[in-house]
């Protein structure tokens, strides 16, 4: 195998555009330490012991996350070139904007100096909302839940749990990014007449950088940091996302948001975190799912989804057949009058 | 006992060292230049030739035309019709239609200077029998109104330019120095090379290699046809020893050292100068994404070797195939260079239109914005017309190209030239919106990339979008949130 193919493994840790960039991991651990030591009054040793709990990082569940990270990356290398990209959508939107004669780029040119800032904010907000929306659909639509429940099958949470994803779900996320990000880029590129830039830090989107630097990796961790009710109406805290992973039924389909909690607030799916909350992560027992077998993790969702589709088709046929039976032509007598049912 | 003088030993060793170093340097430089210089080591192969010539290479007519083209562009941009004694039209037409039989046609560009001294001052010092008009594309040009031939179009433009100071018609949006120059590069230089010398003259029966090009000539039919095509390309004979940047700087008269290959202190405009298409190839290659200059120049050198090696005999069918393949390499790369220029200036026009829009809304800076816009539009149109002067019949592509840019640029009042009346006046009509015209520029860029597989893609409008997406980081990974 070409060595370059395996470059993604170190690249993910040294590239600030990636979520598990070493800097973000370190800042996450530091925030966790501050939380435990300063707010929860743990001792120095106990804080460190809890943060680097080997039972978490060396658990079976975590090893599945690590394995999926490697295998999924290889699978995505194969599929990436044929997937819809942001550029295709952005170019389409850009040309469409030019083809219409209603909005002219000149009309908002006076905003040009603020445009990179406005663009960076809009990009981040739209991206976050698209993540919320698709995440909600992954839970609400049965076919999609077949794949998304892989992520929820994690029984411990570590920053690597983000990679506990079925490749089909990965493809859905790629399409989501292409559409939402491509649309924003296309529109802003039109507005700015092609002279658009992004506010970046170390080559990464400023807001993504801040989001990750301020402990985004703690969402998938056993350190339960809450922001307090007021802030948790606006921003999703790590503790709120951990609720999202809870086995308990009352927590199901709650807190879909990634950065902003306002989406959950509007869609009535917001749950605030509790101090000292103890949460058991994973799937409920109703979900008959093999959690730690890679082969089954890849295959079962496909079979389950396929079965669901076949069932739906079968049900549809049954419905249509029933409908047709009710519509069968009534017999007519010689005077063209409908014959009544003998029993009626 | 032999007495050894240690000083003599050191001296001998030093002499030996210097001698061997010099020898190795000579060997290195000769092996470097061997086969890298166009026209070098091409003996006369014409059977029965009795003259004094020892080298069969000749492309003087083509270099004279390169200088006539350069000078024509210069004089069009300097025209002063308000001065009745200036005789502007005749001066312009002189460089287009006349041959310098009396060696009185001054070379206006490049002119000798202390930083860049040139060997020749008159076109006739290189060739007395060449003009541009006689070699212009004779086909009807669909890229320009009224079914004119290539020569008619250039003549029409020259007449229009002679009536305007500086050659720029601000009312109709025509920048004649650019239009005339770029279109002449296509209608004469590219057309002659790729639709004549490297096309029909590279067939077995036309200009065969076992006969002189013309009676008494010291070069064969194929040798001279190949040389002429090389002359139209416009590369210095020693191009293979130069970097793209050096070749570019030679054309810009900035690098005497690189130009003066024979180290005589002056630049020989016949074989040490970069012109026209080779200059544009150098410009694109500087970016490092393409290698048009050396690909084409090397193909010319390789082709000439095959012809020379035939030693005045008819070319074998395999040699002929090789030659035709090399001609294909030359002309496809050449077309790419012109298409790259179309792409580049479509991007410039797109940006300029943004500046025009800003000038409209702010009410200031219109003159500067328009001047830039019309210059770039002239270059765009000229190169788009040039592209249609080759051997390829891409009628669908050319029709789309012509339709999208129109016969004239879209003016700020949204008027556009749509034709020419019987008296030679431009006819104008309402054009599209500026936004729509900008969209056309993007589509022109995409058309060029698709049809000519461009790589340099200068001023790529949507390329900025690609690099922005690149900045956002690779998103094709299976990650949950």
Coordinates of C-alpha atoms in Angstrom, one line a residue, chain A:
Chain A
X1 CA 0.0 0.0 0.0
X2 CA 1.2 3.5 -0.9
X3 CA 2.5 5.1 2.3
X4 CA 0.8 8.4 1.3
X5 CA -2.5 6.8 1.7
X6 CA -1.8 6.4 5.4
X7 CA -0.8 10.1 5.8
X8 CA -4.3 10.9 7.2
X9 CA -3.4 9.2 10.5
X10 CA -0.7 11.7 11.6
X11 CA -2.3 14.5 9.5
X12 CA -5.4 14.5 11.6
X13 CA -3.3 15.3 14.7
X14 CA -1.1 18.0 13.2
X15 CA -3.7 19.9 11.0
X16 CA -5.6 22.7 12.8
X17 CA -8.4 22.2 10.3
X18 CA -9.1 18.8 11.9
X19 CA -11.0 18.3 15.1
X20 CA -8.5 16.0 16.7
X21 CA -5.6 18.4 16.1
X22 CA -3.2 17.9 19.0
X23 CA -3.6 21.5 20.1
X24 CA -7.4 21.1 20.4
X25 CA -6.9 17.9 22.4
X26 CA -4.5 19.5 24.8
X27 CA -6.7 22.5 25.2
X28 CA -9.6 20.1 25.9
X29 CA -7.6 18.3 28.6
X30 CA -6.6 21.6 30.1
X31 CA -10.2 22.8 30.3
X32 CA -11.2 19.5 31.8
X33 CA -8.5 19.8 34.4
X34 CA -9.5 23.4 35.3
X35 CA -13.1 22.2 35.6
X36 CA -12.3 19.3 37.9
X37 CA -9.6 21.1 39.9
X38 CA -11.1 24.5 40.3
X39 CA -14.8 24.0 40.1
X40 CA -15.4 20.4 41.2
X41 CA -12.5 20.7 43.8
X42 CA -10.9 17.4 42.8
X43 CA -7.2 17.0 43.9
X44 CA -4.6 17.4 41.3
X45 CA -3.9 13.7 41.2
X46 CA -7.6 12.7 41.1
X47 CA -8.3 15.3 38.4
X48 CA -5.5 13.8 36.2
X49 CA -6.5 10.3 37.0
X50 CA -10.1 11.0 36.0
X51 CA -9.1 12.8 32.8
X52 CA -6.7 10.0 31.7
X53 CA -8.8 7.2 33.0
X54 CA -7.3 4.1 31.3
X55 CA -10.6 2.2 31.7
X56 CA -12.1 4.7 29.2
X57 CA -9.3 4.9 26.7
X58 CA -8.5 1.1 26.8
X59 CA -12.1 0.0 26.8
X60 CA -13.5 -2.3 24.1
X61 CA -15.8 0.5 23.0
X62 CA -12.8 2.8 22.5
X63 CA -10.9 0.2 20.5
X64 CA -13.9 0.0 18.1
X65 CA -13.7 3.8 17.7
X66 CA -10.0 3.6 16.9
X67 CA -10.5 0.8 14.4
X68 CA -13.4 2.5 12.7
X69 CA -11.2 5.7 12.4
X70 CA -8.7 3.8 10.4
X71 CA -11.1 1.7 8.3
X72 CA -13.5 4.5 7.6
X73 CA -10.6 6.8 6.5
X74 CA -9.5 4.2 4.0
X75 CA -13.1 3.7 2.7
X76 CA -13.6 7.5 2.4
X77 CA -10.4 7.7 0.3
X78 CA -12.0 5.4 -2.2
X79 CA -15.4 7.2 -2.2
X80 CA -14.3 10.8 -1.9
X81 CA -13.5 11.5 -5.5
X82 CA -17.0 10.5 -6.7
X83 CA -18.9 12.4 -4.1
X84 CA -20.5 15.7 -4.7
X85 CA -18.2 18.5 -3.6
X86 CA -18.7 22.0 -2.2
X87 CA -17.2 23.4 -5.4
X88 CA -19.9 21.9 -7.6
X89 CA -22.7 23.3 -5.5
X90 CA -20.9 26.7 -5.0
X91 CA -20.3 27.0 -8.8
X92 CA -23.9 26.1 -9.6
X93 CA -25.3 28.7 -7.1
X94 CA -22.7 31.3 -8.2
X95 CA -23.7 30.9 -11.9
X96 CA -27.4 30.8 -11.0
X97 CA -27.1 34.1 -9.1
X98 CA -25.5 35.7 -12.2
X99 CA -28.1 34.3 -14.5
X100 CA -30.9 36.0 -12.6
X101 CA -31.3 39.7 -13.0
X102 CA -32.8 40.6 -9.6
X103 CA -29.8 40.8 -7.3
X104 CA -26.7 42.6 -8.5
X105 CA -23.4 42.2 -6.7
X106 CA -22.9 46.0 -6.7
X107 CA -26.0 46.5 -4.5
X108 CA -24.1 45.4 -1.4
X109 CA -20.6 46.3 -2.4
X110 CA -20.5 48.9 0.4
X111 CA -20.2 46.0 2.8
X112 CA -17.1 44.8 1.1
X113 CA -14.7 45.5 4.0
X114 CA -16.9 43.6 6.4
X115 CA -17.6 40.8 3.9
X116 CA -14.9 38.3 5.2
X117 CA -16.3 38.7 8.7
X118 CA -19.9 38.4 7.6
X119 CA -19.1 35.5 5.4
X120 CA -17.2 33.7 8.2
X121 CA -20.1 34.1 10.6
X122 CA -22.8 33.1 8.1
X123 CA -20.7 30.1 7.0
X124 CA -20.4 28.9 10.6
X125 CA -24.1 29.5 11.5
X126 CA -25.4 27.8 8.3
X127 CA -23.0 24.9 8.8
X128 CA -24.1 24.5 12.4
X129 CA -27.8 24.5 11.5
X130 CA -27.3 22.0 8.7
X131 CA -25.5 19.7 11.2
X132 CA -28.4 20.1 13.6
X133 CA -31.0 19.4 10.9
X134 CA -29.3 16.3 9.5
X135 CA -28.6 15.0 13.0
X136 CA -32.3 15.3 13.8
X137 CA -33.2 13.5 10.7
X138 CA -30.7 10.8 11.4
X139 CA -32.7 10.1 14.6
X140 CA -36.2 10.6 13.3
X141 CA -36.1 8.7 10.1
X142 CA -35.9 5.0 10.6
X143 CA -33.7 4.2 7.6
X144 CA -31.2 6.8 8.8
X145 CA -31.3 5.7 12.4
X146 CA -30.0 2.2 11.3
X147 CA -26.7 3.9 10.5
X148 CA -26.6 6.6 13.1
X149 CA -27.1 4.2 16.0
X150 CA -23.5 3.0 15.4
X151 CA -22.4 6.3 16.9
X152 CA -24.8 5.9 19.8
X153 CA -23.6 2.4 20.5
X154 CA -20.4 3.8 22.1
X155 CA -20.5 2.9 25.8
X156 CA -17.7 5.2 26.7
X157 CA -17.0 8.6 25.0
X158 CA -13.6 9.8 24.0
X159 CA -12.7 12.4 21.4
X160 CA -12.2 9.5 18.9
X161 CA -15.9 8.6 19.2
X162 CA -16.6 11.1 16.5
X163 CA -15.1 8.6 14.1
X164 CA -17.5 5.9 15.3
X165 CA -19.6 6.4 12.2
X166 CA -21.0 4.1 9.5
X167 CA -19.5 5.0 6.1
X168 CA -23.0 5.5 4.6
X169 CA -23.6 8.1 7.3
X170 CA -20.2 9.5 6.5
X171 CA -21.3 9.9 2.8
X172 CA -24.5 11.7 4.0
X173 CA -22.4 14.1 6.0
X174 CA -20.2 14.8 3.0
X175 CA -23.3 15.6 1.0
X176 CA -24.6 17.8 3.8
X177 CA -21.3 19.8 3.8
X178 CA -21.3 20.1 0.0
X179 CA -24.8 21.5 0.0
X180 CA -24.8 23.8 3.0
X181 CA -21.2 25.1 2.6
X182 CA -21.3 25.2 -1.2
X183 CA -24.5 27.3 -1.1
X184 CA -23.0 29.9 1.3
X185 CA -19.7 30.0 -0.6
X186 CA -21.6 30.4 -3.9
X187 CA -23.8 33.2 -2.6
X188 CA -21.0 35.1 -1.0
X189 CA -18.7 34.7 -4.0
X190 CA -21.4 36.3 -6.1
X191 CA -21.9 39.1 -3.7
X192 CA -18.2 39.8 -3.5
X193 CA -17.7 39.5 -7.2
X194 CA -15.2 36.7 -6.6
X195 CA -13.0 38.5 -4.1
X196 CA -13.8 36.6 -1.0
X197 CA -11.7 35.6 2.0
X198 CA -12.3 33.7 5.2
X199 CA -11.2 34.9 8.6
X200 CA -8.8 32.2 9.7
X201 CA -6.5 31.2 12.5
X202 CA -3.7 28.8 11.7
X203 CA -5.5 28.2 8.3
X204 CA -8.7 27.1 10.0
X205 CA -12.0 29.0 10.1
X206 CA -11.9 31.4 13.0
X207 CA -15.1 30.2 14.6
X208 CA -14.3 26.5 14.1
X209 CA -10.9 27.2 15.6
X210 CA -12.4 28.8 18.7
X211 CA -15.1 26.1 19.0
X212 CA -12.4 23.4 19.0
X213 CA -10.0 25.3 21.2
X214 CA -12.7 25.9 23.8
X215 CA -13.1 22.2 24.3
X216 CA -15.3 20.8 21.5
X217 CA -13.6 17.4 22.1
X218 CA -15.1 17.3 25.6
X219 CA -18.5 16.7 24.0
X220 CA -17.3 13.1 23.6
X221 CA -15.7 12.5 26.9
X222 CA -16.5 11.4 30.4
X223 CA -15.9 14.8 31.8
X224 CA -19.3 16.4 32.3
X225 CA -18.9 20.2 32.0
X226 CA -22.0 22.2 32.1
X227 CA -22.4 25.9 31.2
X228 CA -25.4 26.8 33.4
X229 CA -29.0 27.1 32.2
X230 CA -28.6 30.6 30.7
X231 CA -25.6 29.8 28.5
X232 CA -27.0 26.3 27.6
X233 CA -30.0 28.1 25.9
X234 CA -27.5 29.4 23.4
X235 CA -24.5 27.0 23.3
X236 CA -24.5 23.3 23.7
X237 CA -22.3 22.3 26.6
X238 CA -20.3 19.0 26.7
X239 CA -22.7 17.8 29.4
X240 CA -25.7 18.5 27.2
X241 CA -24.2 16.4 24.4
X242 CA -23.5 13.6 26.8
X243 CA -27.2 13.6 27.7
X244 CA -27.8 13.1 23.9
X245 CA -25.8 9.9 24.3
X246 CA -27.7 8.7 27.3
X247 CA -29.4 5.2 27.4
X248 CA -32.3 6.7 29.3
X249 CA -35.5 7.0 27.3
X250 CA -36.3 10.5 28.5
X251 CA -33.0 11.7 27.0
X252 CA -33.7 10.2 23.6
X253 CA -33.9 12.6 20.6
X254 CA -32.7 15.6 22.6
X255 CA -29.9 18.1 22.2
X256 CA -29.1 17.6 18.5
X257 CA -27.1 20.8 18.3
X258 CA -23.4 21.0 17.8
X259 CA -22.4 24.5 18.7
X260 CA -25.6 26.4 19.1
X261 CA -28.4 25.3 21.4
X262 CA -30.9 27.7 19.9
X263 CA -31.9 25.2 17.2
X264 CA -32.9 22.7 19.9
X265 CA -34.7 25.5 21.7
X266 CA -36.7 26.3 18.6
X267 CA -37.4 22.7 17.8
X268 CA -38.3 21.9 21.4
X269 CA -35.6 19.3 21.8
X270 CA -33.4 21.2 24.3
X271 CA -32.5 19.6 27.7
X272 CA -30.3 21.4 30.2
X273 CA -27.6 19.5 32.0
X274 CA -27.8 18.8 35.7
X275 CA -24.9 19.2 38.2
X276 CA -23.3 15.9 39.0
X277 CA -25.3 14.1 36.4
X278 CA -24.5 10.5 36.0
X279 CA -25.2 9.2 32.6
X280 CA -24.9 5.7 31.1
X281 CA -24.0 5.9 27.5
X282 CA -25.0 3.6 24.7
X283 CA -28.1 2.1 23.2
X284 CA -31.1 0.9 25.1
X285 CA -31.7 -2.8 25.3
X286 CA -34.5 -2.6 22.8
X287 CA -31.9 -2.0 20.2
X288 CA -30.6 -5.4 19.2
X289 CA -27.2 -4.3 18.1
X290 CA -23.7 -5.8 18.2
X291 CA -21.6 -3.0 19.6
X292 CA -18.1 -4.3 19.5
X293 CA -17.8 -6.3 16.3
X294 CA -16.5 -4.3 13.4
X295 CA -17.8 -6.7 10.8
X296 CA -21.3 -6.6 12.2
X297 CA -21.1 -2.8 12.7
X298 CA -20.5 -2.4 9.0
X299 CA -23.0 -5.0 7.8
X300 CA -26.0 -5.0 10.1
X301 CA -27.1 -1.4 9.5
X302 CA -27.2 -2.2 5.7
X303 CA -29.2 -5.3 6.3
X304 CA -31.5 -3.6 8.7
X305 CA -32.1 -0.7 6.4
X306 CA -32.7 -3.0 3.4
X307 CA -35.2 -5.0 5.5
X308 CA -37.0 -1.8 6.4
X309 CA -37.2 -0.7 2.8
X310 CA -38.5 -4.1 1.7
X311 CA -41.1 -4.0 4.5
X312 CA -42.2 -0.6 3.4
X313 CA -42.5 -1.7 -0.2
X314 CA -44.4 -4.7 0.9
X315 CA -46.7 -2.6 3.0
X316 CA -47.3 -0.2 0.1
X317 CA -48.2 -3.0 -2.2
X318 CA -50.6 -4.4 0.4
X319 CA -52.2 -1.0 0.7
X320 CA -52.5 -0.5 -3.0
X321 CA -53.9 -4.0 -3.4
X322 CA -56.5 -3.4 -0.6
X323 CA -57.4 -0.1 -2.3
X324 CA -57.9 -1.8 -5.7
X325 CA -60.0 -4.5 -4.2
X326 CA -62.4 -1.8 -2.9
X327 CA -62.5 -0.2 -6.3
X328 CA -63.3 -3.3 -8.3
X329 CA -66.2 -2.6 -10.7
X330 CA -69.7 -3.3 -9.4
X331 CA -71.9 -5.6 -11.5
X332 CA -74.6 -3.9 -13.4
X333 CA -78.1 -5.3 -14.2
X334 CA -79.9 -4.9 -17.5
X335 CA -81.1 -1.5 -16.6
X336 CA -77.6 -0.3 -15.8
X337 CA -78.4 -0.1 -12.1
X338 CA -75.8 -1.1 -9.6
X339 CA -76.7 -4.4 -8.0
X340 CA -76.9 -4.1 -4.3
X341 CA -75.1 -6.5 -2.0
X342 CA -77.4 -9.3 -1.3
X343 CA -76.8 -9.1 2.3
X344 CA -77.4 -5.4 2.6

